[in-house]
Short mmCIF file of C-alpha atoms in Angstrom, two decimals:
data_model
loop_
_atom_site.label_atom_id
_atom_site.label_comp_id
_atom_site.label_asym_id
_atom_site.label_seq_id
_atom_site.Cartn_x
_atom_site.Cartn_y
_atom_site.Cartn_z
CA UNK A 1 0.00 0.00 0.00
CA UNK A 2 1.31 3.39 -0.98
CA UNK A 3 1.64 6.03 1.75
CA UNK A 4 4.04 8.54 0.19
CA UNK A 5 5.80 9.23 -3.11
CA UNK A 6 8.36 11.52 -4.71
CA UNK A 7 7.04 14.23 -7.07
CA UNK A 8 8.96 15.07 -10.23
CA UNK A 9 11.84 17.46 -9.57
CA UNK A 10 11.43 21.19 -10.09
CA UNK A 11 14.16 21.04 -12.77
CA UNK A 12 11.99 18.68 -14.85
CA UNK A 13 8.84 20.77 -14.61
CA UNK A 14 7.83 23.58 -16.95
CA UNK A 15 9.37 26.85 -15.82
CA UNK A 16 7.09 28.53 -13.27
CA UNK A 17 4.91 25.48 -12.61
CA UNK A 18 4.01 24.91 -8.95
CA UNK A 19 2.46 21.81 -7.45
CA UNK A 20 -0.69 22.27 -5.35
CA UNK A 21 0.05 22.44 -1.60
CA UNK A 22 -2.24 19.50 -0.79
CA UNK A 23 -0.51 17.33 -3.41
CA UNK A 24 2.86 18.02 -1.77
CA UNK A 25 1.47 17.21 1.68
CA UNK A 26 0.13 13.92 0.35
CA UNK A 27 3.50 13.17 -1.28
CA UNK A 28 5.19 13.57 2.09
CA UNK A 29 2.67 11.20 3.65
CA UNK A 30 1.25 13.94 5.87
CA UNK A 31 -2.32 13.78 4.56
CA UNK A 32 -2.27 10.60 2.52
CA UNK A 33 -5.87 9.47 1.89
CA UNK A 34 -6.15 5.85 3.00
CA UNK A 35 -9.29 5.15 0.98
CA UNK A 36 -8.00 6.30 -2.43
CA UNK A 37 -7.85 3.68 -5.18
CA UNK A 38 -5.62 5.72 -7.51
CA UNK A 39 -1.86 5.14 -7.48
CA UNK A 40 0.33 8.25 -7.38
CA UNK A 41 3.33 8.38 -9.71
CA UNK A 42 6.65 8.16 -7.88
CA UNK A 43 9.33 10.02 -9.80
CA UNK A 44 12.18 7.86 -8.50
CA UNK A 45 10.69 4.56 -9.67
CA UNK A 46 10.99 2.98 -13.11
CA UNK A 47 7.22 3.38 -13.59
CA UNK A 48 7.38 7.05 -12.66
CA UNK A 49 10.22 7.64 -15.08
CA UNK A 50 8.29 5.85 -17.83
CA UNK A 51 5.20 8.00 -17.13
CA UNK A 52 7.34 11.12 -17.43
CA UNK A 53 8.93 9.99 -20.70
CA UNK A 54 5.50 9.23 -22.20
CA UNK A 55 3.77 12.34 -20.84
CA UNK A 56 3.51 14.24 -24.09
CA UNK A 57 2.82 11.32 -26.39
CA UNK A 58 -0.91 11.86 -25.90
CA UNK A 59 -1.19 14.67 -28.47
CA UNK A 60 -3.67 12.69 -30.59
CA UNK A 61 -6.03 12.29 -27.63
CA UNK A 62 -9.05 14.60 -27.74
CA UNK A 63 -8.24 18.16 -26.59
CA UNK A 64 -4.59 17.45 -25.69
CA UNK A 65 -2.70 18.76 -28.73
CA UNK A 66 -1.39 21.87 -26.97
CA UNK A 67 -1.23 20.58 -23.38
CA UNK A 68 2.00 20.21 -21.41
CA UNK A 69 1.10 17.22 -19.26
CA UNK A 70 2.59 16.43 -15.85
CA UNK A 71 1.60 12.90 -14.82
CA UNK A 72 0.67 12.30 -11.21
CA UNK A 73 -1.76 9.39 -10.78
CA UNK A 74 -3.29 6.36 -12.46
CA UNK A 75 -6.19 3.98 -11.90
CA UNK A 76 -6.28 1.11 -14.40
CA UNK A 77 -6.72 2.78 -17.83
CA UNK A 78 -7.32 6.24 -16.34
CA UNK A 79 -4.36 8.61 -16.09
CA UNK A 80 -4.37 11.99 -14.33
CA UNK A 81 -2.10 14.87 -15.29
CA UNK A 82 -1.57 18.40 -14.10
CA UNK A 83 -1.87 21.09 -16.78
CA UNK A 84 1.79 22.09 -16.97
CA UNK A 85 0.96 25.42 -18.58
CA UNK A 86 -1.07 26.49 -15.52
CA UNK A 87 1.27 28.55 -13.31
CA UNK A 88 -1.33 29.37 -10.64
CA UNK A 89 -0.12 26.90 -8.01
CA UNK A 90 -3.55 25.29 -8.27
CA UNK A 91 -3.44 23.78 -11.77
CA UNK A 92 -6.26 22.09 -13.60
CA UNK A 93 -6.21 18.31 -13.74
CA UNK A 94 -6.59 16.53 -17.07
CA UNK A 95 -7.83 12.95 -16.98
CA UNK A 96 -7.52 10.64 -19.97
CA UNK A 97 -8.74 7.16 -20.77
CA UNK A 98 -5.60 5.45 -22.02
CA UNK A 99 -7.73 2.93 -23.89
CA UNK A 100 -9.93 5.45 -25.70
CA UNK A 101 -8.38 8.50 -27.40
CA UNK A 102 -11.70 10.30 -27.57
CA UNK A 103 -12.23 10.35 -23.79
CA UNK A 104 -10.53 13.18 -21.87
CA UNK A 105 -11.86 15.67 -19.37
CA UNK A 106 -10.61 18.51 -17.19
CA UNK A 107 -11.20 19.09 -13.51
CA UNK A 108 -10.87 22.58 -12.00
CA UNK A 109 -8.12 21.72 -9.49
CA UNK A 110 -6.30 18.97 -7.64
CA UNK A 111 -8.61 19.37 -4.64
CA UNK A 112 -11.68 18.82 -6.84
CA UNK A 113 -10.00 15.84 -8.52
CA UNK A 114 -9.14 14.34 -5.12
CA UNK A 115 -12.75 14.68 -3.90
CA UNK A 116 -13.93 12.83 -7.03
CA UNK A 117 -11.17 10.20 -6.71
CA UNK A 118 -12.17 9.49 -3.12
CA UNK A 119 -15.78 8.91 -4.20
CA UNK A 120 -14.74 6.42 -6.92
#
């Protein structure tokens, strides 16, 4: 069972991008939700490195052509990304169905995504 993870390093991220505060607290294990079924990407693992290397190969997915994706979680065929062009410190979340290129949707923020993920 996962209870912490390492986010991607600042040097890897788009210039000016900031992770949401709650995401960083969860990464440290401070507020890790026990009932979540999603798996958070861990930047220091082979899987996390693979997610990073494949992050912008989703350009043919609906509505993703101009998105700079920062992967952070996965549940089966569903993958969640931060919008890397959002410099607000509270970026939108983009969710894609890895098995269906026509299914993508955006969520207003990480906090909203987390609420939905906890209900799943």
